[in-house]
mmCIF file of C-alpha atoms in Angstrom:
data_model
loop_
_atom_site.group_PDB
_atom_site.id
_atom_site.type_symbol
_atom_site.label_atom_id
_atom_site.label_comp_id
_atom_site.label_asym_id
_atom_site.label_seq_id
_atom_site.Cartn_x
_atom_site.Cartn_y
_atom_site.Cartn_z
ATOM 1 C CA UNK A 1 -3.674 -30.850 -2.874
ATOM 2 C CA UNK A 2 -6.578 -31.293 -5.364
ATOM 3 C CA UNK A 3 -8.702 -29.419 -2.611
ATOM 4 C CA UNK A 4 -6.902 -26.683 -1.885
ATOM 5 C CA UNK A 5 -6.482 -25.535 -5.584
ATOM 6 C CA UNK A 6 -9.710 -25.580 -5.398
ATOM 7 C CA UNK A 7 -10.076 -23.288 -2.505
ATOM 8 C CA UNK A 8 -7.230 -20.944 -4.099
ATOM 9 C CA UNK A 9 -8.952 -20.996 -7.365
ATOM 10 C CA UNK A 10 -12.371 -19.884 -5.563
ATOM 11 C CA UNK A 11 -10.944 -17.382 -3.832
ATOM 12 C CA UNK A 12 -9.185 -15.531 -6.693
ATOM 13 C CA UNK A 13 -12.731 -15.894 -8.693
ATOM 14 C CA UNK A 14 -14.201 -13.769 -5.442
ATOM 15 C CA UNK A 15 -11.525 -10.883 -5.806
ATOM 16 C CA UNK A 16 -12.733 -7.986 -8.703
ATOM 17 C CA UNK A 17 -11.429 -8.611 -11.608
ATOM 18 C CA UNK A 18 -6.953 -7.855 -11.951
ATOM 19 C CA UNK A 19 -6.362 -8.332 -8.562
ATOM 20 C CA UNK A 20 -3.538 -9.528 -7.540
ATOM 21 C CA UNK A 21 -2.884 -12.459 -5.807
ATOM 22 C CA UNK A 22 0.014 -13.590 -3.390
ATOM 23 C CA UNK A 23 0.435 -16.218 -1.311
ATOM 24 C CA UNK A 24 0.666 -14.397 2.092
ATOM 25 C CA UNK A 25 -2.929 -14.062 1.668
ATOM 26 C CA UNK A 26 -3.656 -17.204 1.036
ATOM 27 C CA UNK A 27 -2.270 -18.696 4.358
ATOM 28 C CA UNK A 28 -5.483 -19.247 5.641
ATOM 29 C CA UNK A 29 -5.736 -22.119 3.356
ATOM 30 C CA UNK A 30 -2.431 -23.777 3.845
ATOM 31 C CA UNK A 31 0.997 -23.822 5.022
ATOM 32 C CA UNK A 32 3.185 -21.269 2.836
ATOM 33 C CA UNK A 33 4.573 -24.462 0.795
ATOM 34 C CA UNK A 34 1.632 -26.029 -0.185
ATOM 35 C CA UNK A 35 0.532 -22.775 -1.331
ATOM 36 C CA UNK A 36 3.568 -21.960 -3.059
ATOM 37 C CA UNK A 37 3.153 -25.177 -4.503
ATOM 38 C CA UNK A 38 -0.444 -25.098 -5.313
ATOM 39 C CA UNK A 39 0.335 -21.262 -7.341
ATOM 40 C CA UNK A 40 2.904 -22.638 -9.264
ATOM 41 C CA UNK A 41 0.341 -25.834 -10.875
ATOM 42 C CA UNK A 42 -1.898 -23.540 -11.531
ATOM 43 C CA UNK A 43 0.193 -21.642 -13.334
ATOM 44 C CA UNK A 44 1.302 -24.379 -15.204
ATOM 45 C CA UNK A 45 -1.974 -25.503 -16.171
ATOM 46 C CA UNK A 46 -3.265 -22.052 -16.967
ATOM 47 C CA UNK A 47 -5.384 -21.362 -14.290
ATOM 48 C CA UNK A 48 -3.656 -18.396 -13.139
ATOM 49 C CA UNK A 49 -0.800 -16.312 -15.201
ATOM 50 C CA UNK A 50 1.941 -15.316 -13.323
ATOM 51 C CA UNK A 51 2.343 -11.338 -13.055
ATOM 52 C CA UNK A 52 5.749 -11.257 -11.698
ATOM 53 C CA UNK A 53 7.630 -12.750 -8.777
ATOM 54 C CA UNK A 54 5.035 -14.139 -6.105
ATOM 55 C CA UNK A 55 2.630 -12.112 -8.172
ATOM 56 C CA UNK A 56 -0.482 -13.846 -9.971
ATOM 57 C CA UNK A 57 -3.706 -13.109 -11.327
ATOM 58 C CA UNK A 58 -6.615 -14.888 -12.858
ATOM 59 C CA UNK A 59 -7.423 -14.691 -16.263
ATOM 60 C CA UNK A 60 -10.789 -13.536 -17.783
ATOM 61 C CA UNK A 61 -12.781 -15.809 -19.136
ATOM 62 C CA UNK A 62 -14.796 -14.990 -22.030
ATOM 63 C CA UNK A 63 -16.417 -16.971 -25.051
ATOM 64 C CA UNK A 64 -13.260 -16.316 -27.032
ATOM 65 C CA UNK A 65 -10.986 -18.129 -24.800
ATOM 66 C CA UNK A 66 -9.106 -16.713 -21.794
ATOM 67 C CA UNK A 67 -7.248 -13.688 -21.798
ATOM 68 C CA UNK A 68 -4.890 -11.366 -19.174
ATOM 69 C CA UNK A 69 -7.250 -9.075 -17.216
ATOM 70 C CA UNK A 70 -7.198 -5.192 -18.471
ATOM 71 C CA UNK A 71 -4.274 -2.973 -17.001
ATOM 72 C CA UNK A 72 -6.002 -0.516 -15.202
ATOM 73 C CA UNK A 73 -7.659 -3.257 -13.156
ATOM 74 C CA UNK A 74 -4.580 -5.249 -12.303
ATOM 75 C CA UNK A 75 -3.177 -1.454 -11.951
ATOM 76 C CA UNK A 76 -5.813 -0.702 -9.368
ATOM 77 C CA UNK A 77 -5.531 -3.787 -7.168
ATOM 78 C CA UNK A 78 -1.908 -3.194 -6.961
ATOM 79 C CA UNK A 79 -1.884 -0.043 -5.753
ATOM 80 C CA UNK A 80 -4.818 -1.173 -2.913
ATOM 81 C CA UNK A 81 -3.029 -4.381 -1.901
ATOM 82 C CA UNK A 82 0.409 -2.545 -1.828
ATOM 83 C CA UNK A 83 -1.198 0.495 -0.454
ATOM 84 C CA UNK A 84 0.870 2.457 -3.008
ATOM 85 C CA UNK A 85 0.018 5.575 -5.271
ATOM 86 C CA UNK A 86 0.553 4.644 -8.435
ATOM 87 C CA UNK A 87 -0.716 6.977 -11.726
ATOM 88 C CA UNK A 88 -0.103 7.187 -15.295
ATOM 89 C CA UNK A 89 3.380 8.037 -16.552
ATOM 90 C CA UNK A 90 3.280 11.655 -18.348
ATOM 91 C CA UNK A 91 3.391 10.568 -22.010
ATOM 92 C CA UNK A 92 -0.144 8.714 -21.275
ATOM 93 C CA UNK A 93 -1.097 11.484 -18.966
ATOM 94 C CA UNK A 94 -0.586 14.168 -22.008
ATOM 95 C CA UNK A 95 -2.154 12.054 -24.575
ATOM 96 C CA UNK A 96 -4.854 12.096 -22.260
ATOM 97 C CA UNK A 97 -4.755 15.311 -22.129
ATOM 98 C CA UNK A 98 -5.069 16.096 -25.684
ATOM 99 C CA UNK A 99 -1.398 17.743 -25.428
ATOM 100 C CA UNK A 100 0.029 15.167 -28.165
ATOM 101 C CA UNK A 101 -1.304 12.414 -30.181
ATOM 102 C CA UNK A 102 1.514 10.260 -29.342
ATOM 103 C CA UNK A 103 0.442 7.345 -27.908
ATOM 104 C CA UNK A 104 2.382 5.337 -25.204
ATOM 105 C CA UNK A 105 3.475 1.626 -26.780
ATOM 106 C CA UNK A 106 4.355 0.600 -23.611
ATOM 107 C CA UNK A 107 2.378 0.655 -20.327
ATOM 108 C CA UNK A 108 4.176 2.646 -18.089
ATOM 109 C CA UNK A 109 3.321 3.970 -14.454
ATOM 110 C CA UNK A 110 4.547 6.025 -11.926
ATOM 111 C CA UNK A 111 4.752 4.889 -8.443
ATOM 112 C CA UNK A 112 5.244 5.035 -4.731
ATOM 113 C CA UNK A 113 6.801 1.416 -4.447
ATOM 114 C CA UNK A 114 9.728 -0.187 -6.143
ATOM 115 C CA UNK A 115 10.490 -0.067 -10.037
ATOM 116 C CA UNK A 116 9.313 -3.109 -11.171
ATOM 117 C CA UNK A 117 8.208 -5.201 -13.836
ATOM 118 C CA UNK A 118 4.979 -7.243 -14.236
ATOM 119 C CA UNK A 119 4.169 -9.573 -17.446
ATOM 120 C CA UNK A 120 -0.363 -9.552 -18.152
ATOM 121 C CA UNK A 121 -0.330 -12.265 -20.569
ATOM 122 C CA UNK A 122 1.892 -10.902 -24.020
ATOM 123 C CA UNK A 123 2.324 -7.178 -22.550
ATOM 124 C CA UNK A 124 5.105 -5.917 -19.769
ATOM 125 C CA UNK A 125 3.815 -3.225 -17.078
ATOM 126 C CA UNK A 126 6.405 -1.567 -15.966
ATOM 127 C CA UNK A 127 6.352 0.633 -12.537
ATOM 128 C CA UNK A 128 8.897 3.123 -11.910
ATOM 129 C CA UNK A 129 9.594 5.012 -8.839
ATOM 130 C CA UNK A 130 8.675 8.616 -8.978
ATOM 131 C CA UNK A 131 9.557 11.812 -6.455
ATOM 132 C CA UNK A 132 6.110 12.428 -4.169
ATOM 133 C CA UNK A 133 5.617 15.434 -6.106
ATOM 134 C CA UNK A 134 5.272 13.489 -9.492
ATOM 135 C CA UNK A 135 2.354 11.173 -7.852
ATOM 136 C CA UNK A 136 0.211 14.508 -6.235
ATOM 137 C CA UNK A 137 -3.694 14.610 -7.239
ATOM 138 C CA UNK A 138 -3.818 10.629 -8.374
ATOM 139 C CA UNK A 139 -7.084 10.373 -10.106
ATOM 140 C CA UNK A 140 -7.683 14.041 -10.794
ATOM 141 C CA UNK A 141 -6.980 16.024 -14.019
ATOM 142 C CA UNK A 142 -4.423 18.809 -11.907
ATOM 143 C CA UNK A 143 -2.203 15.274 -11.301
ATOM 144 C CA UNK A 144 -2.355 14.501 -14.800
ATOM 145 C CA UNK A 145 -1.367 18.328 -15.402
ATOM 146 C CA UNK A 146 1.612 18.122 -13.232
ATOM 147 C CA UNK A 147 2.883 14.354 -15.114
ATOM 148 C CA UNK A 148 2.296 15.673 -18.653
ATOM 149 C CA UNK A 149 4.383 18.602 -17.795
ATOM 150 C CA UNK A 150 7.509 16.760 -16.459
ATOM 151 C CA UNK A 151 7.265 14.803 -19.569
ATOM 152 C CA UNK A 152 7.331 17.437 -21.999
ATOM 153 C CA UNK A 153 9.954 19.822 -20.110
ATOM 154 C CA UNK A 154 10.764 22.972 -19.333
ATOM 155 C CA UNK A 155 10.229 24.454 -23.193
ATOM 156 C CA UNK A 156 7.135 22.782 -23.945
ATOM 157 C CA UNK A 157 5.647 23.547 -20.623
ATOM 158 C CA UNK A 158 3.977 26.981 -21.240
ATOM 159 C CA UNK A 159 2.423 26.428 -24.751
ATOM 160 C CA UNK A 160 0.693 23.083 -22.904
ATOM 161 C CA UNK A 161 -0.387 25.478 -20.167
ATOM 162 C CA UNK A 162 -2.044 27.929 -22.281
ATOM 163 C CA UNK A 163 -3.735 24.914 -24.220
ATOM 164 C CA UNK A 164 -4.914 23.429 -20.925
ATOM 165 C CA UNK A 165 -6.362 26.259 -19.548
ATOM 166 C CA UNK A 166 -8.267 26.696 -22.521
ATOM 167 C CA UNK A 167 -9.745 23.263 -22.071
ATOM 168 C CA UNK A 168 -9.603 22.192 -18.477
ATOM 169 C CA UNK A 169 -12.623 23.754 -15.569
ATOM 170 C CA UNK A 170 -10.427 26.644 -13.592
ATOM 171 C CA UNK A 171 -11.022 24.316 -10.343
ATOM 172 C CA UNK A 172 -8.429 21.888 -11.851
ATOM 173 C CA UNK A 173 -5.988 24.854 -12.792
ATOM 174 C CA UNK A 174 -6.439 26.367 -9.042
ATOM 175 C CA UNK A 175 -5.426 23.033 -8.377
ATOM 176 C CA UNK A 176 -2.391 22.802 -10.025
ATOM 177 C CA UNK A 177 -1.325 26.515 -8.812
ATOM 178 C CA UNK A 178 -1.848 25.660 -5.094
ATOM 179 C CA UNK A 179 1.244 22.699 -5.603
ATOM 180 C CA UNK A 180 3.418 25.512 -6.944
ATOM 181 C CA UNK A 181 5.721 25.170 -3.661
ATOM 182 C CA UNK A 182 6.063 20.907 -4.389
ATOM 183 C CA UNK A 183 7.105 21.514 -7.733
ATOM 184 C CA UNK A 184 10.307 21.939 -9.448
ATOM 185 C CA UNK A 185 11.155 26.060 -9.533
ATOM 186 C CA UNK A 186 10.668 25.275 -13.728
ATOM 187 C CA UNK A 187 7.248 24.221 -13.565
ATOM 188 C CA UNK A 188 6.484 26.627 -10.396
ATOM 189 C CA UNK A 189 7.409 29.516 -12.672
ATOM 190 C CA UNK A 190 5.518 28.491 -15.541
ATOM 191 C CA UNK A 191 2.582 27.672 -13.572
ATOM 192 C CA UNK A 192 2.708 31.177 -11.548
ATOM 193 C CA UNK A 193 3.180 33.254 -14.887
ATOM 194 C CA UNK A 194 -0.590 31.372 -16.224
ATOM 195 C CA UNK A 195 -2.040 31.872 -12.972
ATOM 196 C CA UNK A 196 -0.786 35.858 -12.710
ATOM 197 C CA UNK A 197 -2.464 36.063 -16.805
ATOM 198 C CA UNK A 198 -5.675 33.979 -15.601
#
């Protein structure tokens, strides 16, 4: 057993850093028992934390001790392993955004999988499902446009449109205006009355 902790242990140090790990990947080093059995010592002696059901990761090392690995990381391999889109929930995406100064206590993401919760160390990630249209332009400032929007609603909407178009390239705005047909007729309307002003 000794050995392949070991091997499980080495492998997870080879992954970038958040990635998560499950044990139908790690069949190549055992039967799915003994690696079942292997995830759950490690988690008990701190090896690896456990993310969520049949989810682990490794912790960081660092000369203050161990600690969970950053969100955005553990984010990002989640989304590539699970082949899922998943972005930042609309309150982040506005503070981003310089739309409101709020900032998000909890971390909360929009995605193309199940609603779920993960645990990194102290703090709970939680994933919620989202309509396609919510998740359009991950990694791009229109996407973040279209979340900050849904979160502050339909009376809200146009003021943050006028600030954003102040402060984002047109490219991004263009953007947003050629999803007009994806979004909900609120958000198409306010988006087509900027774009008919630009």
């Amino acid at each position: 057993m000794q050995t392949l902790a070991k091997q499980v242990l080495e492998h997870a140090a080879g992954l970038p850093e958040g990635t998560p790990l499950v044990a139908k990947e790690l069949l190549h080093l055992g039967n799915r028992a003994a690696v079942d059995q292997v995830l759950s010592r490690l988690v008990q002696r701190g090896a690896l934390l456990r993310a969520g059901r049949g989810i682990y990761v490794l912790p960081v090392e660092s000369r203050f001790g161990s600690r969970a690995p950053s969100t955005s990381k553990m984010v990002e391999g989640l989304a590539h392993q699970r082949g899922e889109i998943i972005v930042s929930h609309g309150a982040a995406a506005a503070n981003a955004l310089g739309l409101t100064t709020q900032v998000p206590v909890r971390s909360v993401y929009l995605t193309s999988g199940p609603s779920r919760r993960l645990k990194l160390g102290a703090q709970t990630v939680e994933f919620r499902h989202a309509p396609v249209w919510q998740l359009i332009f991950p990694g791009r400032a229109a996407g973040d446009v279209v979340r900050a929007l849904v979160w502050l609603g339909p009376e809200r909407a146009g003021e943050a449109l006028r600030t954003l178009r102040a402060k984002l390239p047109p490219a991004e705005m263009k953007e947003v205006a050629s999803a007009r047909a994806r979004l909900p007729t609120w958000m198409a309307q306010e988006v087509s009355a900027l774009v008919s002003h630009g």
